[in-house]
XYZ file of C-alpha atoms in Angstrom:
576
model
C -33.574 -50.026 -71.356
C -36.917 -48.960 -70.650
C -38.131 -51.476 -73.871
C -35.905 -54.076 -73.255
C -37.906 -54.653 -70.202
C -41.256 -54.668 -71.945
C -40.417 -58.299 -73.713
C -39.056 -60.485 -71.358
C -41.340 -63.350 -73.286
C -39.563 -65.920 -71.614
C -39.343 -64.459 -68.213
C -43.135 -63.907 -68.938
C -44.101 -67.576 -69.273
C -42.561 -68.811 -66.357
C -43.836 -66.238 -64.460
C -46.989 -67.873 -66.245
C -46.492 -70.900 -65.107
C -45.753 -69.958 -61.548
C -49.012 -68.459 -60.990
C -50.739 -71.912 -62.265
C -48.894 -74.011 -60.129
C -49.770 -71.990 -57.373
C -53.439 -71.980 -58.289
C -53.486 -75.319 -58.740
C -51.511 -75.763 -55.222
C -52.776 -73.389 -53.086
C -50.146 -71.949 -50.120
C -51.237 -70.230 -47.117
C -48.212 -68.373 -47.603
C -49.526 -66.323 -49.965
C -49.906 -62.311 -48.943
C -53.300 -61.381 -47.906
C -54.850 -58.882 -50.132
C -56.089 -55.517 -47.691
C -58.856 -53.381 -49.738
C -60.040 -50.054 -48.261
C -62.351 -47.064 -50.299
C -61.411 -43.652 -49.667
C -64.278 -40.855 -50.130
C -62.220 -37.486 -50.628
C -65.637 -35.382 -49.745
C -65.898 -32.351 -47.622
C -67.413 -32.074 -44.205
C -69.182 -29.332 -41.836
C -66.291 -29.053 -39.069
C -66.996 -27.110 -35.980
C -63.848 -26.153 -34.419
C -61.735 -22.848 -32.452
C -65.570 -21.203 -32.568
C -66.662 -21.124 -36.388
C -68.300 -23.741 -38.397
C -66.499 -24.461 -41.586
C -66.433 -27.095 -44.697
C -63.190 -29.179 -43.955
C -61.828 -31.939 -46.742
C -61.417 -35.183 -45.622
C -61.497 -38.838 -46.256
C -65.066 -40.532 -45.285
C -65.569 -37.816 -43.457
C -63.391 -37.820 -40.813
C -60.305 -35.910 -39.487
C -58.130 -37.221 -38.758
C -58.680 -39.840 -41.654
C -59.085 -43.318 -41.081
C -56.279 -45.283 -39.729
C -54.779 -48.006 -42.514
C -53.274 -51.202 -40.643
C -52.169 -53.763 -42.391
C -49.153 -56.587 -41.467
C -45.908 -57.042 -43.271
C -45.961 -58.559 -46.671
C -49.741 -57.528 -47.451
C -50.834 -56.421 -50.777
C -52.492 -52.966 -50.486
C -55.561 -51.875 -52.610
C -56.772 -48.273 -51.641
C -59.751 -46.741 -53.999
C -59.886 -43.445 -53.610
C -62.853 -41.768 -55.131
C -62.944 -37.726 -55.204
C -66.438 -36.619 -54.359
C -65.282 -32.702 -54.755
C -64.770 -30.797 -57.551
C -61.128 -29.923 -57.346
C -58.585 -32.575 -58.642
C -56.443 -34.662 -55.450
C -54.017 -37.340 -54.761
C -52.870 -39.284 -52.162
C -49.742 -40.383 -50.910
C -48.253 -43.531 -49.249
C -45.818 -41.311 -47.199
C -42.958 -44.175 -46.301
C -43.554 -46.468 -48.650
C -41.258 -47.369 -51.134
C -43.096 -48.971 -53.306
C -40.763 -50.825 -55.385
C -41.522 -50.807 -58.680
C -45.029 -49.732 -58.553
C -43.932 -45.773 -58.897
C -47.731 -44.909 -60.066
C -48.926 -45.602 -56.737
C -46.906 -43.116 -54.741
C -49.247 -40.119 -55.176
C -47.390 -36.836 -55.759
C -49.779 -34.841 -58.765
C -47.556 -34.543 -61.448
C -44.675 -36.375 -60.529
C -45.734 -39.905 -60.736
C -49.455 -39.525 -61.902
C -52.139 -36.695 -63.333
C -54.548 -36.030 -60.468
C -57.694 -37.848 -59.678
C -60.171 -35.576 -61.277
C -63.645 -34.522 -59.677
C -66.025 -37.366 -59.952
C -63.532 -40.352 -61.139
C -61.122 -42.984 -59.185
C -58.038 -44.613 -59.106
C -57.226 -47.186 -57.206
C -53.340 -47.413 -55.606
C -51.679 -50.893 -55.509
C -48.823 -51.650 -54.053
C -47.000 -54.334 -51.410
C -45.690 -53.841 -48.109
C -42.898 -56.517 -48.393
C -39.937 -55.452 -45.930
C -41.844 -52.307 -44.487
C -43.128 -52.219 -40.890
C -44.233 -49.988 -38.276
C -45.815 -46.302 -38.331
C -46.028 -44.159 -41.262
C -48.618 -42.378 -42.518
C -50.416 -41.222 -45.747
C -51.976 -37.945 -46.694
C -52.839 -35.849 -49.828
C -50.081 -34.662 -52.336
C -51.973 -31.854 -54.171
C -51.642 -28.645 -53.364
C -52.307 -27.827 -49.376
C -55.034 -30.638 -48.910
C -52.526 -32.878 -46.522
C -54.184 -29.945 -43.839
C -56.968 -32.038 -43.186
C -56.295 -35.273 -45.601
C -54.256 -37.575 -43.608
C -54.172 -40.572 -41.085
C -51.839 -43.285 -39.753
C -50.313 -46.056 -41.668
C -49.643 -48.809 -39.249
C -48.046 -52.045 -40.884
C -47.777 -54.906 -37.872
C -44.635 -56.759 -38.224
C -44.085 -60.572 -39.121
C -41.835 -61.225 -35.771
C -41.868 -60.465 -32.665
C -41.086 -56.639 -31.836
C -37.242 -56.112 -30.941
C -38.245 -54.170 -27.704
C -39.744 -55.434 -24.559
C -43.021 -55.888 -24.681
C -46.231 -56.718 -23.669
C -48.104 -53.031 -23.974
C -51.768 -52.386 -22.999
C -52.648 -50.884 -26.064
C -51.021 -48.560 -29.350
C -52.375 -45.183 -29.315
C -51.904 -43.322 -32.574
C -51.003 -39.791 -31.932
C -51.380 -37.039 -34.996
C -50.303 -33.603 -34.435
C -51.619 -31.418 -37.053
C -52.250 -27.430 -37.477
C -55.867 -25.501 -38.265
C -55.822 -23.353 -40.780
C -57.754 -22.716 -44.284
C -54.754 -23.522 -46.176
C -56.136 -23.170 -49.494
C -56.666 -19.178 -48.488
C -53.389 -19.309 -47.290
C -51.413 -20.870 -50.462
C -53.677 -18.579 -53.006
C -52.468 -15.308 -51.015
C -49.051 -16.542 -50.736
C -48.798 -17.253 -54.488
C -50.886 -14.441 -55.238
C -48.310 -12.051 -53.107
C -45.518 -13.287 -52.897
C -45.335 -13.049 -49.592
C -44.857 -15.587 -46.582
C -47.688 -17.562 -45.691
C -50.005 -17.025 -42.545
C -49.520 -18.698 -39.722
C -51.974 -21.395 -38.267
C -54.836 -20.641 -35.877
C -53.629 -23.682 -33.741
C -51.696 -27.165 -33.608
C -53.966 -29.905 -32.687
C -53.427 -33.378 -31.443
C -55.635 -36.275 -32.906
C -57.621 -33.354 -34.690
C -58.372 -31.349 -31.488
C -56.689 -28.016 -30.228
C -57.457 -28.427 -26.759
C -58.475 -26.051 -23.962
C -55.603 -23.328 -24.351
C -57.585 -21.976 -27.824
C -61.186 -20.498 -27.881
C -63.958 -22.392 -27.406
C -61.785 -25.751 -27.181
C -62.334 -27.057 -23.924
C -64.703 -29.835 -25.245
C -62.537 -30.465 -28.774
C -59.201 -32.109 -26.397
C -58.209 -35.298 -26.399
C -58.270 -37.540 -23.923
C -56.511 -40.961 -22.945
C -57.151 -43.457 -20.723
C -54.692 -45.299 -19.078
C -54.275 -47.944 -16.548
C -51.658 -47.575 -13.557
C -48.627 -49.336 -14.038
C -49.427 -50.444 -17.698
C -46.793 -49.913 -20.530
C -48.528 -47.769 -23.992
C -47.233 -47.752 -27.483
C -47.535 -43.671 -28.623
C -47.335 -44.158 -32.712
C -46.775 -39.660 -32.913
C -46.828 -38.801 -36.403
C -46.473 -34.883 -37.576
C -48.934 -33.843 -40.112
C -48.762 -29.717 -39.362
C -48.028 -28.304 -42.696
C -45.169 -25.931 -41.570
C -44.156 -26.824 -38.441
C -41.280 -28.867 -36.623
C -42.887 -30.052 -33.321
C -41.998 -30.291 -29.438
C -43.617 -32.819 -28.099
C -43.885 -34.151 -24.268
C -46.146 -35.612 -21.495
C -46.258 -33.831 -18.166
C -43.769 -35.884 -15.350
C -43.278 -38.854 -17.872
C -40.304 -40.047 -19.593
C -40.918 -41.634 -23.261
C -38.915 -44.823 -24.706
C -37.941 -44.247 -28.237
C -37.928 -47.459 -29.967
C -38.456 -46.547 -34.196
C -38.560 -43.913 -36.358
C -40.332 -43.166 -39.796
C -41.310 -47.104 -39.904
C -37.306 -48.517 -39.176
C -36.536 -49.825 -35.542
C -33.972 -47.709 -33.197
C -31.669 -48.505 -30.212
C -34.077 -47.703 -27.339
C -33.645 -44.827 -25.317
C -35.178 -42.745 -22.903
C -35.817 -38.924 -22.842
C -38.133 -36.048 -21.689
C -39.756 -34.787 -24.889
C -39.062 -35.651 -28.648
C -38.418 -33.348 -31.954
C -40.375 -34.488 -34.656
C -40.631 -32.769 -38.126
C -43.616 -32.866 -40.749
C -43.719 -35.876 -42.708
C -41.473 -37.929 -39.394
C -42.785 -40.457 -37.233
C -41.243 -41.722 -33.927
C -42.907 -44.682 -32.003
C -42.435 -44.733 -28.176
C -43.382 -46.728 -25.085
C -45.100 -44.644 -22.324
C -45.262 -46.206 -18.654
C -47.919 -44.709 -16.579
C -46.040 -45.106 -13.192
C -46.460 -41.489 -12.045
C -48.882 -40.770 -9.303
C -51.529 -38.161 -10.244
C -53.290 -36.149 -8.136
C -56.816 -35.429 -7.379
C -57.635 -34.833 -10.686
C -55.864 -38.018 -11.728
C -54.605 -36.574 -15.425
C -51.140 -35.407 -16.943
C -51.150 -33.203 -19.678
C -49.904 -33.740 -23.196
C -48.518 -30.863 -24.923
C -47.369 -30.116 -28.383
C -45.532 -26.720 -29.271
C -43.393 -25.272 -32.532
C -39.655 -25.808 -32.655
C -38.518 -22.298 -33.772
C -35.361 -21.887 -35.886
C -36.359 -19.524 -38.439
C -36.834 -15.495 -38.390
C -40.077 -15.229 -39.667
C -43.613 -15.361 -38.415
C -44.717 -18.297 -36.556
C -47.771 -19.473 -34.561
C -46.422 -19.216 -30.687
C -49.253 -21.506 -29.208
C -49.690 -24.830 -27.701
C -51.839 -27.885 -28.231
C -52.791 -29.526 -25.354
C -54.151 -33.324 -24.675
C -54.663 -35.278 -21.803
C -53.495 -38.372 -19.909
C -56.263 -39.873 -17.451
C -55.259 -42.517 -14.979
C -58.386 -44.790 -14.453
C -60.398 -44.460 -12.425
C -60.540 -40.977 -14.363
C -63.823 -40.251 -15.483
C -64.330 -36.258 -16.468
C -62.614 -33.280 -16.265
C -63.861 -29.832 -15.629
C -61.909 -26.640 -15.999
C -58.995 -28.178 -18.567
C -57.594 -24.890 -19.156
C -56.872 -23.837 -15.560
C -54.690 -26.497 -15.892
C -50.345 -26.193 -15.267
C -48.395 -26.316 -18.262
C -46.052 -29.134 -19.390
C -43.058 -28.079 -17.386
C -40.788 -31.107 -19.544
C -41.832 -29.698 -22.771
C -38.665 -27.875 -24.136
C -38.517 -23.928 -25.011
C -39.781 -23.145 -28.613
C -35.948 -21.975 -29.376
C -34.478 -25.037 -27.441
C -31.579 -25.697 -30.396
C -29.431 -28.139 -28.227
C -32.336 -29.910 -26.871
C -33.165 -30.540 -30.852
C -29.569 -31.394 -31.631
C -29.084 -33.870 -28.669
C -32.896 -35.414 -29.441
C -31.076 -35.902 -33.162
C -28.056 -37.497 -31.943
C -29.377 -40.191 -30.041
C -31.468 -41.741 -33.129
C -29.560 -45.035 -34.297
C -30.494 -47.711 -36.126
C -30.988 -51.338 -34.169
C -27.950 -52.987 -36.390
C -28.741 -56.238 -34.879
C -28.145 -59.510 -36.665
C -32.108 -59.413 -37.188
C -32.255 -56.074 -38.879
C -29.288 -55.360 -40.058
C -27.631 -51.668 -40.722
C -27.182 -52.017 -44.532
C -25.720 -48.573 -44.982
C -23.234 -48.733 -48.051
C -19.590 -48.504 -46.793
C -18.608 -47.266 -50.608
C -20.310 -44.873 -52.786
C -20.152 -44.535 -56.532
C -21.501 -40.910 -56.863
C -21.816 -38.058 -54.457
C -24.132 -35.139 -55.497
C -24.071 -31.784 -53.030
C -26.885 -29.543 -53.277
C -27.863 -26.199 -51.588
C -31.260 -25.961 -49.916
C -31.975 -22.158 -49.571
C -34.700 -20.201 -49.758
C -34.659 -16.999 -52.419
C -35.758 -13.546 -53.306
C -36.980 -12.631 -56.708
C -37.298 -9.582 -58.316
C -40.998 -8.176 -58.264
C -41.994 -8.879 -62.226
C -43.339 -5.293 -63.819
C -46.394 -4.014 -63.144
C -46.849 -6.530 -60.469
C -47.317 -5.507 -56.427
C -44.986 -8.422 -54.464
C -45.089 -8.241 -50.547
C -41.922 -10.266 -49.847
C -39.272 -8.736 -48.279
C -37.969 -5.510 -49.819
C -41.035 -5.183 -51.900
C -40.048 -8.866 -53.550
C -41.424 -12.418 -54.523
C -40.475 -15.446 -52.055
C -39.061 -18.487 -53.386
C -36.838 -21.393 -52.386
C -34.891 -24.061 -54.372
C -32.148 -26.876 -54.769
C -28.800 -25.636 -56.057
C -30.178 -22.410 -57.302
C -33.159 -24.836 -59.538
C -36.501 -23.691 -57.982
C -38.530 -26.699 -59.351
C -41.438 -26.326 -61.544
C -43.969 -29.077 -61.665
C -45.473 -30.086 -64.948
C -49.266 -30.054 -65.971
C -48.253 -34.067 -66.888
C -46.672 -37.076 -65.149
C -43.115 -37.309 -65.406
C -43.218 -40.861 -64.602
C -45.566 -41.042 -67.647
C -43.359 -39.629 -69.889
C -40.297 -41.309 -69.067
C -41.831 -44.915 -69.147
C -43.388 -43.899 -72.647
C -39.317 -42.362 -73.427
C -40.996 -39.033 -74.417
C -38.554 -36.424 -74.601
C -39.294 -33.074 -74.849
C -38.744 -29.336 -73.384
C -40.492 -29.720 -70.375
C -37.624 -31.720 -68.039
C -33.995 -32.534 -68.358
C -31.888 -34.619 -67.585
C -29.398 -32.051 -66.017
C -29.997 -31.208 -62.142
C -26.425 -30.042 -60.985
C -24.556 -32.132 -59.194
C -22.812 -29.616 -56.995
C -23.350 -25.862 -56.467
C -23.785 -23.635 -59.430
C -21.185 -21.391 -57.533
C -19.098 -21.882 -54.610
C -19.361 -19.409 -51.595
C -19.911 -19.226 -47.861
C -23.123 -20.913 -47.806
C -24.128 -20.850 -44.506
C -22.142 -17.397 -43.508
C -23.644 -15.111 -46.223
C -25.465 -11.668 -45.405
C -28.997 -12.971 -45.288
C -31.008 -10.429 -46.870
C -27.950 -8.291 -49.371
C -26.924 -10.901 -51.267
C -28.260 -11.288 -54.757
C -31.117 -14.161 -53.794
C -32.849 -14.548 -57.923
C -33.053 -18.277 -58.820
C -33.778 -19.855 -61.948
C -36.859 -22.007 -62.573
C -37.268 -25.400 -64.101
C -37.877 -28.684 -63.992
C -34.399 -30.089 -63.808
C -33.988 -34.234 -63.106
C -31.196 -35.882 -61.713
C -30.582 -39.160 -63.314
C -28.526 -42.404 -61.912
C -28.321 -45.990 -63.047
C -29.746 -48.786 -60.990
C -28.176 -50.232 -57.974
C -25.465 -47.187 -57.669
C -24.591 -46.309 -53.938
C -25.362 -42.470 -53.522
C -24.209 -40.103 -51.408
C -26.243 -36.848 -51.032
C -24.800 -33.859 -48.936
C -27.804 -31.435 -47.889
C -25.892 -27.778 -47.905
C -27.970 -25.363 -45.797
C -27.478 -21.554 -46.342
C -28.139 -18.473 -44.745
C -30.078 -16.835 -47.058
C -32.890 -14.845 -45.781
C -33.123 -17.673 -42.727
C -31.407 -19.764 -41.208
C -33.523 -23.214 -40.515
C -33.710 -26.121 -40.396
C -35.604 -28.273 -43.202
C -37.285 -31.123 -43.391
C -36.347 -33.192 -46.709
C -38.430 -36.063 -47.994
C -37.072 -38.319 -49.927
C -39.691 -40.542 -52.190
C -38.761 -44.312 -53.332
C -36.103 -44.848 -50.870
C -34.926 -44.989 -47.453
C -31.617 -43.685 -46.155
C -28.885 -43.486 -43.969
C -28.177 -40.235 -42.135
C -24.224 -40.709 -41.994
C -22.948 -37.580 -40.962
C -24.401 -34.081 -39.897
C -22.947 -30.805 -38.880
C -22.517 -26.926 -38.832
C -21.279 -24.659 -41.015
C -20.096 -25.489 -44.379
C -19.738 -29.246 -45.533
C -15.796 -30.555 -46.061
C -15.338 -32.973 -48.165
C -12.205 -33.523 -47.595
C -12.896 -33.643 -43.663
C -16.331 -34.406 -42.912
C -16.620 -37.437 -44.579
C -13.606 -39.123 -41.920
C -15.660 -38.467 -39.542
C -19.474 -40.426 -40.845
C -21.113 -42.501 -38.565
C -20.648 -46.169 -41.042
C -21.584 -48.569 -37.914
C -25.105 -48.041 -37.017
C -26.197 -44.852 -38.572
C -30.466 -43.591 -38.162
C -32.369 -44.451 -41.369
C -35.318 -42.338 -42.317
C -37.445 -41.076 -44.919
C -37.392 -37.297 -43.823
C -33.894 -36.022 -42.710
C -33.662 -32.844 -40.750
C -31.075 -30.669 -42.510
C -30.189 -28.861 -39.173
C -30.230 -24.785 -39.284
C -26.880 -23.143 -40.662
C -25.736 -26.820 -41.440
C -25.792 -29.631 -43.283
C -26.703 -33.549 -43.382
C -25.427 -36.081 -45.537
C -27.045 -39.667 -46.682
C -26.463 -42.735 -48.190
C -28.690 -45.105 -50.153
C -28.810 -47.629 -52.786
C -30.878 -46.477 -55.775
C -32.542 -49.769 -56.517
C -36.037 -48.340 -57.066
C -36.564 -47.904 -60.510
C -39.059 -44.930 -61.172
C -38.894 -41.812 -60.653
C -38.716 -39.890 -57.239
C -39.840 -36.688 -55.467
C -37.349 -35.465 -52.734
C -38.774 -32.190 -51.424
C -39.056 -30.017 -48.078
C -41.926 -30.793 -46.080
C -42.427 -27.568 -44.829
C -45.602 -26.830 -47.185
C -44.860 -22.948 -48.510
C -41.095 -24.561 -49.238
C -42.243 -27.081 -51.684
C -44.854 -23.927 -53.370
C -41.934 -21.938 -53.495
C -39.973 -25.069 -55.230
C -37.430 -26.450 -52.863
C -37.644 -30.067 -54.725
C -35.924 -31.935 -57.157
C -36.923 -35.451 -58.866
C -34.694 -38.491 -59.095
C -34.743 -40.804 -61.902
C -33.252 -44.243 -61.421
C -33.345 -46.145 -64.542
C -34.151 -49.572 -65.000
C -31.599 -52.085 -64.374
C -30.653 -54.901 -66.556
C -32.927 -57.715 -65.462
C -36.866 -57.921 -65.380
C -37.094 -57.722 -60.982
C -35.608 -54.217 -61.608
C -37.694 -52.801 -64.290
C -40.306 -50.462 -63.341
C -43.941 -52.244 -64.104
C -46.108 -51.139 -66.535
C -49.035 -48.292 -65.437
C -52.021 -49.521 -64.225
C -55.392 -49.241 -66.732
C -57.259 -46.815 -64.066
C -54.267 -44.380 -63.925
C -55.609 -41.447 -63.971
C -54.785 -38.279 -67.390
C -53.841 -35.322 -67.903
């Protein structure tokens, strides 16, 4: 298949001859062509008391904010100025067809060596709103990351006008390359952040922070698009303004019935857009605070602190004292489950005769996989500090996933076969027990290790069930999906039916997303149409999750005409 679409001569000519004619006749209807340069370089960052070397993109952090409008062509050259290899990743985009520009090392390119480029191209046809993009080797996202804001062709489907768009990037502070070398090292779970941050600042409730919080204006009575966007590397998020209520109007980039609510829940790798009227009345120090604080579902360690922001109604000049300051009193409890939940179950898609809920009615293939995390046996001679004196690992239907020192994208355009990947990712459970009610820490928790592909023609409609289980934990996890968008039709507790749960699927106007919660003890299920040709990371976006290899790769093969073929690599891509 994959040579078939390699000599399309005829197909090739007229495509030829289309680009001549429209040389010749010029249309103003041609895409605009958006070029940015990316330095990956580190920085001297002063922040929670110590000055440190941070890695980021032209120096700043957050990075620089991409906006582009619907139907652009995107060229991004990204130079790394360090000496450790990086990538970067388009998080949201599908990019159809153009696989090599999607970023994760190893997956669907080598990484950008010290000291060389690559340059990511790639269209934004039929993608709008706010995403985001960040680095996809090793923990570098931590500080290499920024807002990916694509302005839409038509009007917006929700009342406007709005003074101004205010991105909003909550993020965590932490040297996470110590952290991922001890974990690795050890075996043990990582450490937990020094603090989140919002827009790259802690604010006043961590040391030395009073002058590193952010601040926004605002003008009484005026209506604010909030583009939030969580970047913390292990974190689900609370997040609220003090006496305001927030309009939710899109999620991960894809437009949502409106609706109102105190706070949001928003996972790593998710983005919600909001309207925020500022029709409270402040008092004499004419500011509401913003706050930011983990949404706790798992057992283990985590960093118990809040980031703090602010909201000052002009004529508001300077504020003195920030940390004396109340605490959100709308911003839900760190354990707030049914706050989560109910946040969750009021996300639908617009299904309007404009945008359109396209979620397939009919499926051709359903794959179920676990999502747990493991215990492994301390190897000989070797000192692990997991639980019980063992190693910590995680995986998808018992397959902890093992990336390759090559591109798998590489090798499958190229058809090279060989020992490092199959073809065989199980399509259901290795073995069938109480997923979600099994003793968390007696059971026997060893996984097998691998780098095990799950395969599908072009154009299928897939149905994936997301099994939680109670080993060790039970939490919730945020799963990524690469290549595709998808339709959350059905979610639940306990153990997935499939002879029950499926009656009961939301078909009408479920929430499509790139990063589905896969709610603790539970499970989610989604539906797509695999008409991406390439091949796809879908991984936890909980950082130490993906180390510990809870991931898989899909491959959709090419389909039968040339518009469904995966292109050819570009001549920069970077090797092995």
């Amino acid at each position: 298949m994959m040579e078939g679409c390699r000599h399309q001569y005829s197909r090739l000519l007229m495509m030829v001859l289309i680009l001549f004619l429209a040389l010749v006749f010029p249309s103003s209807s041609l895409p605009a062509t958006r070029r940015f340069q990316f330095n990956v370089r580190w920085k001297k960052v002063t922040r929670l008391c110590h000055t440190k070397q941070l890695l980021t993109v032209n120096g700043k952090y957050p990075g620089p904010t991409i906006a582009v409008h619907e139907g652009d062509n995107v060229e991004i050259k990204v130079t790394n100025l360090i000496a450790t290899n990086t990538t970067i990743h388009w998080h949201g985009i599908r990019q159809m067809r153009t696989g090599w520009a999607d970023g994760p090392a190893y997956i669907t390119q080598c990484p950008i060596r010290g000291g060389q480029s690559y340059t990511y191209k790639f269209s934004v046809e039929d993608h709008r709103g706010t995403l985001l993009w960040h680095a996809h080797y090793s923990w570098q996202r931590v500080s290499v990351h920024g807002a990916f804001i694509i302005y839409p062709r038509m009007p917006y489907p929700f009342k406007p006008p709005f003074q101004d768009e205010v991105p909003i990037i909550l993020g965590w502070n932490k040297d996470a390359d110590e952290v991922e070398r001890e974990m690795m090292m050890t075996g043990d779970g990582p450490e937990n952040s020094q603090a989140y941050t919002i827009n790259g600042m802690p604010g006043p409730l961590y040391p030395c922070s009073d002058k590193d919080t952010f601040i926004q204006n605002v003008v009484p009575g005026k209506t604010y698009l909030l583009r939030i966007i969580n970047t913390a590397l292990t974190a689900e998020l609370f997040f609220a303004i003090a006496n305001h209520t927030l309009t939710v109007v899109e999620i991960d980039g894809l437009y949502t019935k409106s609706f109102t609510t105190t706070a949001i829940m928003i996972a790593p790798g998710q983005t919600t857009t909001v309207l925020l009227t500022a029709d409270q009345v402040p008092d004499s120090s004419a500011v509401f605070a913003i706050a930011a604080t983990t949404y706790v579902t798992s057992i283990f360690p985590f960093d118990n602190s809040t980031t703090m922001a602010f909201l000052g109604y002009k004529p508001f000049k300077t504020l003195n004292r920030l940390s004396s300051l109340s605490p959100v009193q709308n911003l839900p409890h760190i354990r707030d489950s049914a706050f989560a939940t109910e946040f969750s179950g009021k996300l639908r898609s617009l299904a309007s005769a404009q945008y359109p809920c396209n979620v397939p009615k009919t499926i051709d293939k359903r794959v179920v996989t676990t999502v747990s995390l493991n215990l492994q046996d301390c190897p000989a001679n070797k000192i692990c500090k997991g639980y019980h004196g063992k190693r910590f690992f995680a995986s998808m239907n018992n397959q902890s996933f093992t990336r390759p020192f090559q591109s798998i994208l590489g090798s499958h355009y190229k058809n090279i076969t060989n020992r490092v990947f199959s073809f065989d990712f199980p399509e259901k459970p290795t073995a069938s027990f109480d997923f979600t009610g099994v003793d968390p820490v007696t059971s026997n928790m060893n996984t097998q290790f691998g780098t095990k592909l799950l395969a599908v023609p072009y154009g299928i409609s897939l149905e994936i069930v997301l099994q939680g289980t109670s080993f060790l934990s039970v939490e919730n996890h945020p799963i990524h999906f690469h290549g595709h968008n998808f339709f959350i039709v059905g979610r639940g507790i306990g153990n997935f039916d499939v002879n029950k749960d499926p009656k009961k699927y939301n078909l009408v106007d479920p929430p499509e997303r790139n990063t589905v919660g896969v709610p603790a003890g539970g499970w989610a299920a989604i539906r797509f149409k695999a008409d991406n040709p390439g091949v796809w990371f879908i991984h936890c976006h909980l950082e130490e999750h993906t180390s510990w290899g809870l991931a898989m790769a899909l491959v959709v093969q090419n389909g039968a005409n040339p518009s469904q073929c995966l292109l050819p690599p570009p001549a920069d891509l970077p090797s092995c």
